[in-house]
Coordinates of C-alpha atoms in Angstrom, one line a residue:
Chain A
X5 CA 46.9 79.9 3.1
X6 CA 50.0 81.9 3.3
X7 CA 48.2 85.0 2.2
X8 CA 45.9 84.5 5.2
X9 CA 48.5 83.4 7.4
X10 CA 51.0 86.9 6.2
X11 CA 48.0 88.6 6.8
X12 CA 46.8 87.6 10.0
X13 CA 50.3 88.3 11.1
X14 CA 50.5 91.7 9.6
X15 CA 47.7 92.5 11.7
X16 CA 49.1 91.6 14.7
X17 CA 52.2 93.6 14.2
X18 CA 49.9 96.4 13.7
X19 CA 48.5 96.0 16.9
X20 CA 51.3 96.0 18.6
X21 CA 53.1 98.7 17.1
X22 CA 49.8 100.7 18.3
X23 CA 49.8 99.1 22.2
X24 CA 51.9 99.6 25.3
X25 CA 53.6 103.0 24.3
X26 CA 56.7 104.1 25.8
X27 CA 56.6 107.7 27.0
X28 CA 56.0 110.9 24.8
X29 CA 59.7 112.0 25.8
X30 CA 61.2 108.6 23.9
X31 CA 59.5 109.4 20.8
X32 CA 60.1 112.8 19.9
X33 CA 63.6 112.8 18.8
X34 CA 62.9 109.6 17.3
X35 CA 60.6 110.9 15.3
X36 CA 62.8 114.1 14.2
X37 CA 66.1 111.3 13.6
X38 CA 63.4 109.9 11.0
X39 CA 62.1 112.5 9.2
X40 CA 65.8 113.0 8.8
X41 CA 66.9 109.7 7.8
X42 CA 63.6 109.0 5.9
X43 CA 62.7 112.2 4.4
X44 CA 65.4 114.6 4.1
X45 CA 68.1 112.0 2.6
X46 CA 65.6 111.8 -0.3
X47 CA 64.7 115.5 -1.1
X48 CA 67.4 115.4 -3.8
X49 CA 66.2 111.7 -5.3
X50 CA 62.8 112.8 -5.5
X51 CA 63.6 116.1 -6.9
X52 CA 65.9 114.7 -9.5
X53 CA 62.9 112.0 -10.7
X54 CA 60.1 114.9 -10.9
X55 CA 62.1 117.2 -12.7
X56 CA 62.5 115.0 -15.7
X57 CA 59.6 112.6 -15.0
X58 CA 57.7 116.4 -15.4
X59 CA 59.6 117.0 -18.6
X60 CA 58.5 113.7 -20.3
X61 CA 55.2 114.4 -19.3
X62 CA 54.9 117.4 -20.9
X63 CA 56.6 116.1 -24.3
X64 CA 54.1 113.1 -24.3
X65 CA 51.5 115.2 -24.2
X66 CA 52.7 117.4 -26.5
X67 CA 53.9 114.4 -29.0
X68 CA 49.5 113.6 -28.6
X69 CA 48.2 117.1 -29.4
X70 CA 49.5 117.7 -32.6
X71 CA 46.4 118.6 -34.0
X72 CA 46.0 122.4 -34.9
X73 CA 42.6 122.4 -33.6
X74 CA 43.4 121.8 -30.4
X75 CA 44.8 124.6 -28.3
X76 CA 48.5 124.8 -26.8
X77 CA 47.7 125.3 -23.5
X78 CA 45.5 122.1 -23.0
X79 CA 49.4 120.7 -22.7
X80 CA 49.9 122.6 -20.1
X81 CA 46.8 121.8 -18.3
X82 CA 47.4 117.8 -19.3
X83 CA 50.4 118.1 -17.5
X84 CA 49.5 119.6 -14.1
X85 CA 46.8 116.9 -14.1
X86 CA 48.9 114.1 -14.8
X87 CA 51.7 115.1 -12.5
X88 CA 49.4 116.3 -9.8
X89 CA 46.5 113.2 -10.0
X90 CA 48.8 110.4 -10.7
X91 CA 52.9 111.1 -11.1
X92 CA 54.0 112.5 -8.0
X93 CA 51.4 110.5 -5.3
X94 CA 52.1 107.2 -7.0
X95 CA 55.1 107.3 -8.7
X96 CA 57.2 109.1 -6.7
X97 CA 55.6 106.3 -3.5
X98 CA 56.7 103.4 -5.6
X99 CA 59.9 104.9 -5.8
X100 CA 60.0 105.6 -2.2
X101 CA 58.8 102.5 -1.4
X102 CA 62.3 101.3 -3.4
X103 CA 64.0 103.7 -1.4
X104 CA 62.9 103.8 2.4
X105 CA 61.2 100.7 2.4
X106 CA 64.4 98.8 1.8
X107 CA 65.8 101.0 4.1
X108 CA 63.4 99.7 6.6
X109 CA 63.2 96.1 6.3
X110 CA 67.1 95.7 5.8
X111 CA 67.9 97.5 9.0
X112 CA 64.9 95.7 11.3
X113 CA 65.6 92.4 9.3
X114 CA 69.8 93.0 10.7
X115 CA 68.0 93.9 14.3
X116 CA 66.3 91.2 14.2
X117 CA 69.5 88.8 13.1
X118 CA 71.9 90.0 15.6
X119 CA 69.3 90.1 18.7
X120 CA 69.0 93.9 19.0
X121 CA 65.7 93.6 18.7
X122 CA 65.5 90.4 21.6
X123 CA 67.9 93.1 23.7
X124 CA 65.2 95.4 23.7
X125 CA 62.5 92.9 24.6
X126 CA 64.7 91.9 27.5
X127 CA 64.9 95.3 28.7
X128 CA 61.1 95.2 28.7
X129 CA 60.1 97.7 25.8
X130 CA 57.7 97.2 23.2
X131 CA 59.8 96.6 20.4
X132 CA 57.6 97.2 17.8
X133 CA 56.5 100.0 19.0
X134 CA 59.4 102.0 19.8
X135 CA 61.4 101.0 16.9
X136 CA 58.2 101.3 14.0
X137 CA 55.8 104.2 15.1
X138 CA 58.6 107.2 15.0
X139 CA 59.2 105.9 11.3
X140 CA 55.1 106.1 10.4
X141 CA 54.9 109.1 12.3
X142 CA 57.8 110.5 10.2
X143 CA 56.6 108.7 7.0
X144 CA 53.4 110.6 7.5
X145 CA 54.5 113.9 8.3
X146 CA 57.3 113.9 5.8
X147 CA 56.2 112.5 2.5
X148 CA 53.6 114.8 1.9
X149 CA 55.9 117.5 2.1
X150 CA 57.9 115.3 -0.8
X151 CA 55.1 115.3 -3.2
X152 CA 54.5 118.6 -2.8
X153 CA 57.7 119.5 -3.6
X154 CA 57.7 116.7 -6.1
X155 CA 54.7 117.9 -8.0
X156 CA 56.2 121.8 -7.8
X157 CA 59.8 120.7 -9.9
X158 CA 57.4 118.1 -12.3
X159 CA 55.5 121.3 -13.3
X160 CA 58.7 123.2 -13.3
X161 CA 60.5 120.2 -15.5
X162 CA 57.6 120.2 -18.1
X163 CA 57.8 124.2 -18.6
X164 CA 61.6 123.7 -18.9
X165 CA 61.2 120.9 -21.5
X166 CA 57.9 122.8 -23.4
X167 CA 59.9 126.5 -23.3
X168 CA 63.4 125.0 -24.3
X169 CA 62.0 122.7 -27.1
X170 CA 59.7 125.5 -28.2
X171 CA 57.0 123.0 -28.4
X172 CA 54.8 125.2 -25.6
X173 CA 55.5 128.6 -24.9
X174 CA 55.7 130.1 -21.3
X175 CA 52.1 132.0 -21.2
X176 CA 50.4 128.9 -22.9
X177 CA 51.7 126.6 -20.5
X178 CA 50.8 129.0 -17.3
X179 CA 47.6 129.5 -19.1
X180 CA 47.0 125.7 -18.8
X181 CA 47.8 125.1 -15.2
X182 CA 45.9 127.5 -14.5
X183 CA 42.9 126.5 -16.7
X184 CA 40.1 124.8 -14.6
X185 CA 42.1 124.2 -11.6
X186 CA 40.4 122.0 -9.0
X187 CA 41.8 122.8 -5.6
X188 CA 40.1 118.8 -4.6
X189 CA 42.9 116.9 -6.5
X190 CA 46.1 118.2 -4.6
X191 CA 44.3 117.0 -1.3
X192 CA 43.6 113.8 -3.4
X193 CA 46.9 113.5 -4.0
X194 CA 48.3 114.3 -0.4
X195 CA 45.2 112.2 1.0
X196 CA 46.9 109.1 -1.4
X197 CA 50.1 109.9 -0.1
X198 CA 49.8 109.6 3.7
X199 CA 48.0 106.2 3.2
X200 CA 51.0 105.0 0.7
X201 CA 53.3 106.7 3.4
X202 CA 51.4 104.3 6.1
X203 CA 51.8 101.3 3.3
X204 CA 55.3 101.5 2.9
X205 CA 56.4 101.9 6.3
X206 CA 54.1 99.2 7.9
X207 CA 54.6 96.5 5.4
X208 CA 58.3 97.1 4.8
X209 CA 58.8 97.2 9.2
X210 CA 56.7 93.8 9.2
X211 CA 59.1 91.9 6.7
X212 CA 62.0 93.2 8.5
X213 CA 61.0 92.7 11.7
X214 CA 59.6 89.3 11.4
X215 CA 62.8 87.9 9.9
X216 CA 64.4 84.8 10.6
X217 CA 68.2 83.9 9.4
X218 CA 70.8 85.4 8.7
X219 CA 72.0 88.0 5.8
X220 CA 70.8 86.0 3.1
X221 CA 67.2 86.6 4.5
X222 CA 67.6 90.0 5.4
X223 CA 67.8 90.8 1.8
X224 CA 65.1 87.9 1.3
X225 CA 62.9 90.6 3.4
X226 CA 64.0 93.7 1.9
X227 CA 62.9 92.2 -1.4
X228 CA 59.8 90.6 -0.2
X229 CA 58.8 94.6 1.7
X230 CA 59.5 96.4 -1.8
X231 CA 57.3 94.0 -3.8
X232 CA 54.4 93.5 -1.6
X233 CA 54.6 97.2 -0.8
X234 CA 54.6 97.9 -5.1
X235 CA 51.3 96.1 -5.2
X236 CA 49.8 97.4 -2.3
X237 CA 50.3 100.8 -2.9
X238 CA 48.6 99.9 -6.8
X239 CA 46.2 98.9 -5.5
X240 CA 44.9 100.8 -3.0
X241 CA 45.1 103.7 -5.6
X242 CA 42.5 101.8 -7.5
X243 CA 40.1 102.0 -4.8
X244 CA 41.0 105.6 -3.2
X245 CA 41.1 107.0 -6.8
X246 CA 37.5 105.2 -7.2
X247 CA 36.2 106.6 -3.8
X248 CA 37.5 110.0 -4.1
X249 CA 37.2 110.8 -7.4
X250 CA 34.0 109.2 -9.1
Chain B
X21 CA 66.3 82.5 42.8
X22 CA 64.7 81.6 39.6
X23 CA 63.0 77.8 39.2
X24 CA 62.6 76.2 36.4
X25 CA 60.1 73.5 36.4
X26 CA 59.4 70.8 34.2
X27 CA 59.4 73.1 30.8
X28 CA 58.6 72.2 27.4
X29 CA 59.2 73.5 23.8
X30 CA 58.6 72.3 20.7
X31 CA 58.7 74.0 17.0
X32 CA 56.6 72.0 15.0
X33 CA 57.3 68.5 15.5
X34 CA 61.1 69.2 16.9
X35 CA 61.2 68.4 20.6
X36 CA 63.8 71.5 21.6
X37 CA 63.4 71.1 25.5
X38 CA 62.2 68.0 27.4
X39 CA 60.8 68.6 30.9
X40 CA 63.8 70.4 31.6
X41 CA 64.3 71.4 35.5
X42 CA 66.4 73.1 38.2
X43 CA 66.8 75.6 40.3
X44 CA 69.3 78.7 39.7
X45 CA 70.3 80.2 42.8
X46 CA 71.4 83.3 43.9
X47 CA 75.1 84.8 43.6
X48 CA 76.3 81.8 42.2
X49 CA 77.4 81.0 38.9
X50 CA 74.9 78.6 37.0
X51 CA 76.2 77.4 33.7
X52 CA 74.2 75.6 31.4
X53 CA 76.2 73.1 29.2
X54 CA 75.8 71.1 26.4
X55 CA 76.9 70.7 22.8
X56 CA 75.7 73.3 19.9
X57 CA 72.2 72.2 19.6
X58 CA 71.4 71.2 22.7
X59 CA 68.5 73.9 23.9
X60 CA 71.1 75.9 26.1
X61 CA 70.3 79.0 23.9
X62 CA 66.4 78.2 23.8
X63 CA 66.1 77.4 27.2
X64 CA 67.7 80.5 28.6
X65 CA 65.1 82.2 26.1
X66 CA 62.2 80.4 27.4
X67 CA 63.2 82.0 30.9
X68 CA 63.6 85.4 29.5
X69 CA 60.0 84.8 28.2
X70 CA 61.6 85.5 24.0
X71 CA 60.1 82.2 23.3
X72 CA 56.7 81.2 25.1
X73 CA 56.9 77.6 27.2
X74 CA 54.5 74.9 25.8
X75 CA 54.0 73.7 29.6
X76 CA 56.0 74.4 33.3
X77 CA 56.6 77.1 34.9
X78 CA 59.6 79.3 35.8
X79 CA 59.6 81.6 38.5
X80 CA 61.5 84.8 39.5
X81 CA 62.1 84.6 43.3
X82 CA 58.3 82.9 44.0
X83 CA 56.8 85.1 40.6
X84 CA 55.8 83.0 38.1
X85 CA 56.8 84.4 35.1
X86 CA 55.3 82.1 32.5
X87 CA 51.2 83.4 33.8
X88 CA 51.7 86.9 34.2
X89 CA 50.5 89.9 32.3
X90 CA 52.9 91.9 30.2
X91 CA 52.8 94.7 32.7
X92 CA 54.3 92.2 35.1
X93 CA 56.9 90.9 32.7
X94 CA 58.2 94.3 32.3
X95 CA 58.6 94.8 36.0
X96 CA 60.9 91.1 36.3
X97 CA 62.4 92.1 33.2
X98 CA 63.5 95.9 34.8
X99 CA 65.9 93.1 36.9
X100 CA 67.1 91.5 34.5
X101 CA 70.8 91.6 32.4
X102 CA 71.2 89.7 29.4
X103 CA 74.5 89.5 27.3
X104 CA 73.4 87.8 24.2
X105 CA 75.7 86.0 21.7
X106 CA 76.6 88.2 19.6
X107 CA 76.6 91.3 22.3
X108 CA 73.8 93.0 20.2
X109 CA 74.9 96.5 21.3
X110 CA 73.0 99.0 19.4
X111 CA 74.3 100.0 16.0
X112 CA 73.9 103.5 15.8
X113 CA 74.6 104.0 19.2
X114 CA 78.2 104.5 20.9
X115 CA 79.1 102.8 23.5
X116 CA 78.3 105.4 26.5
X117 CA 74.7 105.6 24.3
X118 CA 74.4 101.9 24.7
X119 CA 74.9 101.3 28.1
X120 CA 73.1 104.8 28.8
X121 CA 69.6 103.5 26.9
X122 CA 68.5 100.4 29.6
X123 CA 69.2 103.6 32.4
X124 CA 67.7 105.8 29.9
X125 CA 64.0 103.7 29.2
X126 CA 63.7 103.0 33.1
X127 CA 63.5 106.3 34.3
X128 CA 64.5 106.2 37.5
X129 CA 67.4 108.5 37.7
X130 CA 68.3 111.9 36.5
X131 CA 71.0 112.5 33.9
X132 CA 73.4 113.5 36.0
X133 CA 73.4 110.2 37.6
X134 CA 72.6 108.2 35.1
X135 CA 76.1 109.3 34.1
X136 CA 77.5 108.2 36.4
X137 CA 76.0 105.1 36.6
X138 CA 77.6 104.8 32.8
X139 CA 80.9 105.7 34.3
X140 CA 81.0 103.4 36.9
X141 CA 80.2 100.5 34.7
X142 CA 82.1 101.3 32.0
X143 CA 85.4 101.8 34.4
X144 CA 83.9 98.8 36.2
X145 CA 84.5 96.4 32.8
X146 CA 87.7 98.4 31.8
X147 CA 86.5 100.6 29.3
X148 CA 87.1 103.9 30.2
X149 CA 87.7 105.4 27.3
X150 CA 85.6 104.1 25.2
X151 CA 82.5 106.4 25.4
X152 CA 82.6 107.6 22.0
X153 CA 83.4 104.7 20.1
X154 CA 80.7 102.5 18.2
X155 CA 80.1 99.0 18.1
X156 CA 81.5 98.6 14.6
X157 CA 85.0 100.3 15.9
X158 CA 85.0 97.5 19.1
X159 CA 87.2 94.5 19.3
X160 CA 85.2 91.2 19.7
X161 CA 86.2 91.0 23.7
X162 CA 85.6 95.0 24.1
X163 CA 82.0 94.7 22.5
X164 CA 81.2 91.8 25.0
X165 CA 82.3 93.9 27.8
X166 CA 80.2 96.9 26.3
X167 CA 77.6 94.2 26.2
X168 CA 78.2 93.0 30.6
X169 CA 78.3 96.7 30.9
X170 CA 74.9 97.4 29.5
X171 CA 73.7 94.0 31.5
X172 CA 74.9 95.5 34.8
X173 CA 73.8 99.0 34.4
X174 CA 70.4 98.6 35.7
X175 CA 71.5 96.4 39.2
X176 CA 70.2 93.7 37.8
X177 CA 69.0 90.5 40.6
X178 CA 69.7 88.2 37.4
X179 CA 72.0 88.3 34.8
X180 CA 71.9 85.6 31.5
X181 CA 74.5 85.6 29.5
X182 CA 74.3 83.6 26.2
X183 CA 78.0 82.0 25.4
X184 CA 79.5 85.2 25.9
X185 CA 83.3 83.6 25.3
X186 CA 82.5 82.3 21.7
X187 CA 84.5 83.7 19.3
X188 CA 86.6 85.3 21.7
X189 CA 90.6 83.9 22.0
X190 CA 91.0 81.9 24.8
X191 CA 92.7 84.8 27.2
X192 CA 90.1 87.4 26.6
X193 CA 87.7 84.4 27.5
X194 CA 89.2 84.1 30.8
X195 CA 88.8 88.1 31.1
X196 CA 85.6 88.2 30.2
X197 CA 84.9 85.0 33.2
X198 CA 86.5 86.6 35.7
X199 CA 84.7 89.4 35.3
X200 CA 81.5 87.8 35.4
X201 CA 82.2 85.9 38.3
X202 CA 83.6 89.1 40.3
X203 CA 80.0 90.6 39.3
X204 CA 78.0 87.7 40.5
X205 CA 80.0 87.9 43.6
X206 CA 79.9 91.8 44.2
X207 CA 76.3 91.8 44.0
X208 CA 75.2 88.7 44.2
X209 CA 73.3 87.8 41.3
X210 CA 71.7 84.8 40.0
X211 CA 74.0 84.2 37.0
X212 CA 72.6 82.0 34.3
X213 CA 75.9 81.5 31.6
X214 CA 74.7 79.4 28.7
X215 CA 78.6 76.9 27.2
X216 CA 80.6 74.5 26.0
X217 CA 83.5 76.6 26.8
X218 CA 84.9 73.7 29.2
X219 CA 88.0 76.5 30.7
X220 CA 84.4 78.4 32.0
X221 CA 82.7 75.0 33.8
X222 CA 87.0 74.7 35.3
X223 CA 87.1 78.8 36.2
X224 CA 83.5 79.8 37.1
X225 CA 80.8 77.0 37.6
X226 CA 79.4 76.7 41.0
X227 CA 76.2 75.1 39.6
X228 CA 76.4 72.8 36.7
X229 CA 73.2 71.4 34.4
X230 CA 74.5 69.5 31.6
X231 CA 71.9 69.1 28.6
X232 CA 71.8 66.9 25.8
X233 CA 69.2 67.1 23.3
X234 CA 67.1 68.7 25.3
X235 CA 66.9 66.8 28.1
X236 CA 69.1 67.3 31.6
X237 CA 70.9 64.5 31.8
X238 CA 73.2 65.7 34.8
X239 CA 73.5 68.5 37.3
X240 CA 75.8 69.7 39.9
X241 CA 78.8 71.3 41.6
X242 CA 82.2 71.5 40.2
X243 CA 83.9 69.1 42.0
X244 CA 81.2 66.2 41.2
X245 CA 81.5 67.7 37.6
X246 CA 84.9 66.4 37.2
X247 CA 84.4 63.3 39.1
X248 CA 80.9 62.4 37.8
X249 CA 80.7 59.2 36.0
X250 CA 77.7 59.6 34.1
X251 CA 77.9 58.3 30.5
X252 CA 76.6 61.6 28.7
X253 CA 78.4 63.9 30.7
X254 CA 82.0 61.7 30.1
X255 CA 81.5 61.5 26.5
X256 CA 80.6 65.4 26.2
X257 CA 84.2 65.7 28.5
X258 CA 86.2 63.8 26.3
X259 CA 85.7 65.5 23.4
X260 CA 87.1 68.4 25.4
X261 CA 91.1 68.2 25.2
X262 CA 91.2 70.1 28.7
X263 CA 89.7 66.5 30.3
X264 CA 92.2 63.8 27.4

């Protein structure tokens, strides 16, 4: 019952994040303060995780392949698959979803608590709207610039960790990602990651912006938006991975 | 003027307001009293439309505000000021940004005067050089009167204000009263001040409603305040150490 309940809710929210807009002129440099706040303050997170997320990729595969009838470069190409199918859409979301998602809910949920949120109902603005769309717009446009970047420093960390360790010389691992390359799986990836993006900031603004309490349940909410997000985001990869790539 | 008539809320099986009526008029100061838990804080919330009435109306100067469209809220709510509780002044806004944003979202002025507009109401609550400050750097009393100053920017025809002397020490109480009352006057707003500050029913009441548990047990003028013997009303006085 809760489930449906939730649900029904979330639904709601959604349509009124998407009714009564403010004007154009309100949103813009709402949107641009997201990306910021959103986007740019993770650059260096992200990029720390894929370079050494890429780097243990690359030595797992290479730890699997150590039969001499199979050639070097397939770790290469294992690698570019791995981080480019899987790695940087989903992993690097569910970290985001960690990372801006708490973000989210804990500053709607303390919005909410100390009546900013009634303030701006007063004052006659959509609430929901004006304080949720600039963060999916900026979700949306940013985040797929993160797993790019994501997936570029994971290919980069696994040629780091197969040169230095010797286990995968430079030419064999160009050799591999560039060995049967489909050009379909990096918009797979970046088609995964707008949804997640839409995920994460949707479910994480409901939490916080439905909360009731105090501080106690602004962290209540913050929890509740990470974890719901988690297993929203796994999935829907299920089912995008099953329609787009089968 | 704004009428309330005959309202009801409930959550769940809680009774919060009990066909609670009366009529708010214009510049005067209408304070709504009662002890913590009351419905002070949900009825003023029912007339801002935050919470939705089970059944009665209220109306805005003849407008019934409970049956109208959203589209016609906004335009009653373009008139109203609030001052909630705890100020809730924007975070990550300083204080000119704050009282800037109601201007701001209306767009009725240009920048130049919605400026001065800031100006005026920030000089008008004492605060003149606070522009660049934010919320977090604010005293208690200055982020109340960052929060009046928000209220007023927009002319408002009503103004609500939500205990705005709790927490405060008793002298920037009487600061912060005054300066209500001298805004009412000036412009003559319906004021609707939600207490159990008994120094604000003394200093600023014209029109007193007394609530207990959700029902109006007593209402109004000053002078019949202090005089009135009504049991409910003389036991909420005692406990006051203004009336021992």
């Amino acid at each position: 019952m809760y489930f449906l309940i939730t649900t029904g809710q979330y639904i709601l929210f959604l349509i009124k994040i998407f009714s009564r807009f403010e004007s154009r002129r309100v949103y813009f440099p709402k949107i641009i303060h997201e990306i910021n706040e959103l986007g740019m303050s993770s650059i260096g997170f992200v990029a720390f995780i894929s370079i050494f997320v890429g780097a243990v990729v690359t030595l797992q595969v290479a730890y699997n392949m150590e039969n001499p009838l199979l050639p070097t470069y397939l770790i290469g190409l294992a690698s570019r698959d791995s981080i480019i199918l899987e790695f940087s859409p989903t992993m690097i979301s569910l970290v985001l979803a960690g990372k801006i998602g708490s973000h989210i809910s804990s500053s709607l949920g303390t919005m909410r608590v100390t009546e900013q949120i009634d303030a701006l109902e007063v004052m006659g603005i959509n609430s929901a709207s004006y304080l949720v769309f600039p963060k999916i717009c900026a979700t949306i446009i940013i985040n797929p610039f993160l797993i790019i970047l994501s997936i570029a420093l994971g290919i980069i960390g696994g040629w780091l960790a197969g040169n230095l360790t010797g286990i995968c010389p430079t030419e064999e691992f160009l050799l591999g990602l560039q060995y049967e390359f489909i050009p379909f799986n990096l918009a797979y990836a970046l088609i995964k990651t707008v949804i997640f993006a839409f995920i994460i900031t949707t479910v994480c603004a409901f939490f916080g912006y439905t909360t009731k309490g105090g501080a106690l349940e602004v962290g209540q909410a913050s929890t509740k938006g990470v974890v719901y997000t988690s297993i929203l985001i796994i999935i829907c990869n299920y089912f995008i991975t099953h329609l787009l790539l089968n | 003027m704004i009428k309330v008539d005959a309202i009801n809320k409930s959550f769940g099986d809680k009774v919060v307001l009990n066909n609670f009526s009366s009529n708010f008029e214009s510049g005067k100061i209408n304070l709504i009293i009662g002890r913590s838990g009351s419905g002070k804080t949900i009825a003023i919330k029912c007339m801002l439309g935050l919470h939705e009435v089970d059944s009665g109306a209220i109306f805005f100067d003849k407008r019934n505000f409970s049956v109208i469209n959203d589209i016609q809220r906004k335009k009653i709510r373009k008139e109203i000021g609030v001052v909630f509780q705890g100020s809730a002044l924007f975070d990550s806004m300083s204080v000119f940004e704050n009282v800037m944003f109601p201007l701001r979202m209306s767009e009725r002025m240009s920048v130049r005067e919605m400026k001065q507009r800031v100006d005026f109401c920030l000089n008008r609550v004492d605060l003149k050089g606070a522009h660049d400050l934010f919320p977090s750097e604010l005293s208690g009393g200055m982020q109340k009167r960052v929060a009046i100053a928000r209220a007023i920017s927009l002319n408002p025809k009503y103004l609500f204000c939500d205990e705005p002397n709790s927490g405060l020490d008793p002298t920037t109480a009487t600061v912060i009263d005054n300066l209500l009352k001298e805004i009412t006057y000036e412009n003559g707003i319906t004021t609707v001040i939600n207490t159990h500050d008994m120094n604000s029913v003394v200093d600023i009441g014209d029109h007193i409603v007394f609530i207990k548990e959700g029902v109006k047990k007593w209402e109004g003028d000053k002078k019949n305040f202090l005089s009135s013997k009504n049991k409910d009303l003389c036991e909420f006085k005692s406990s006051s150490k203004l009336f021992v």
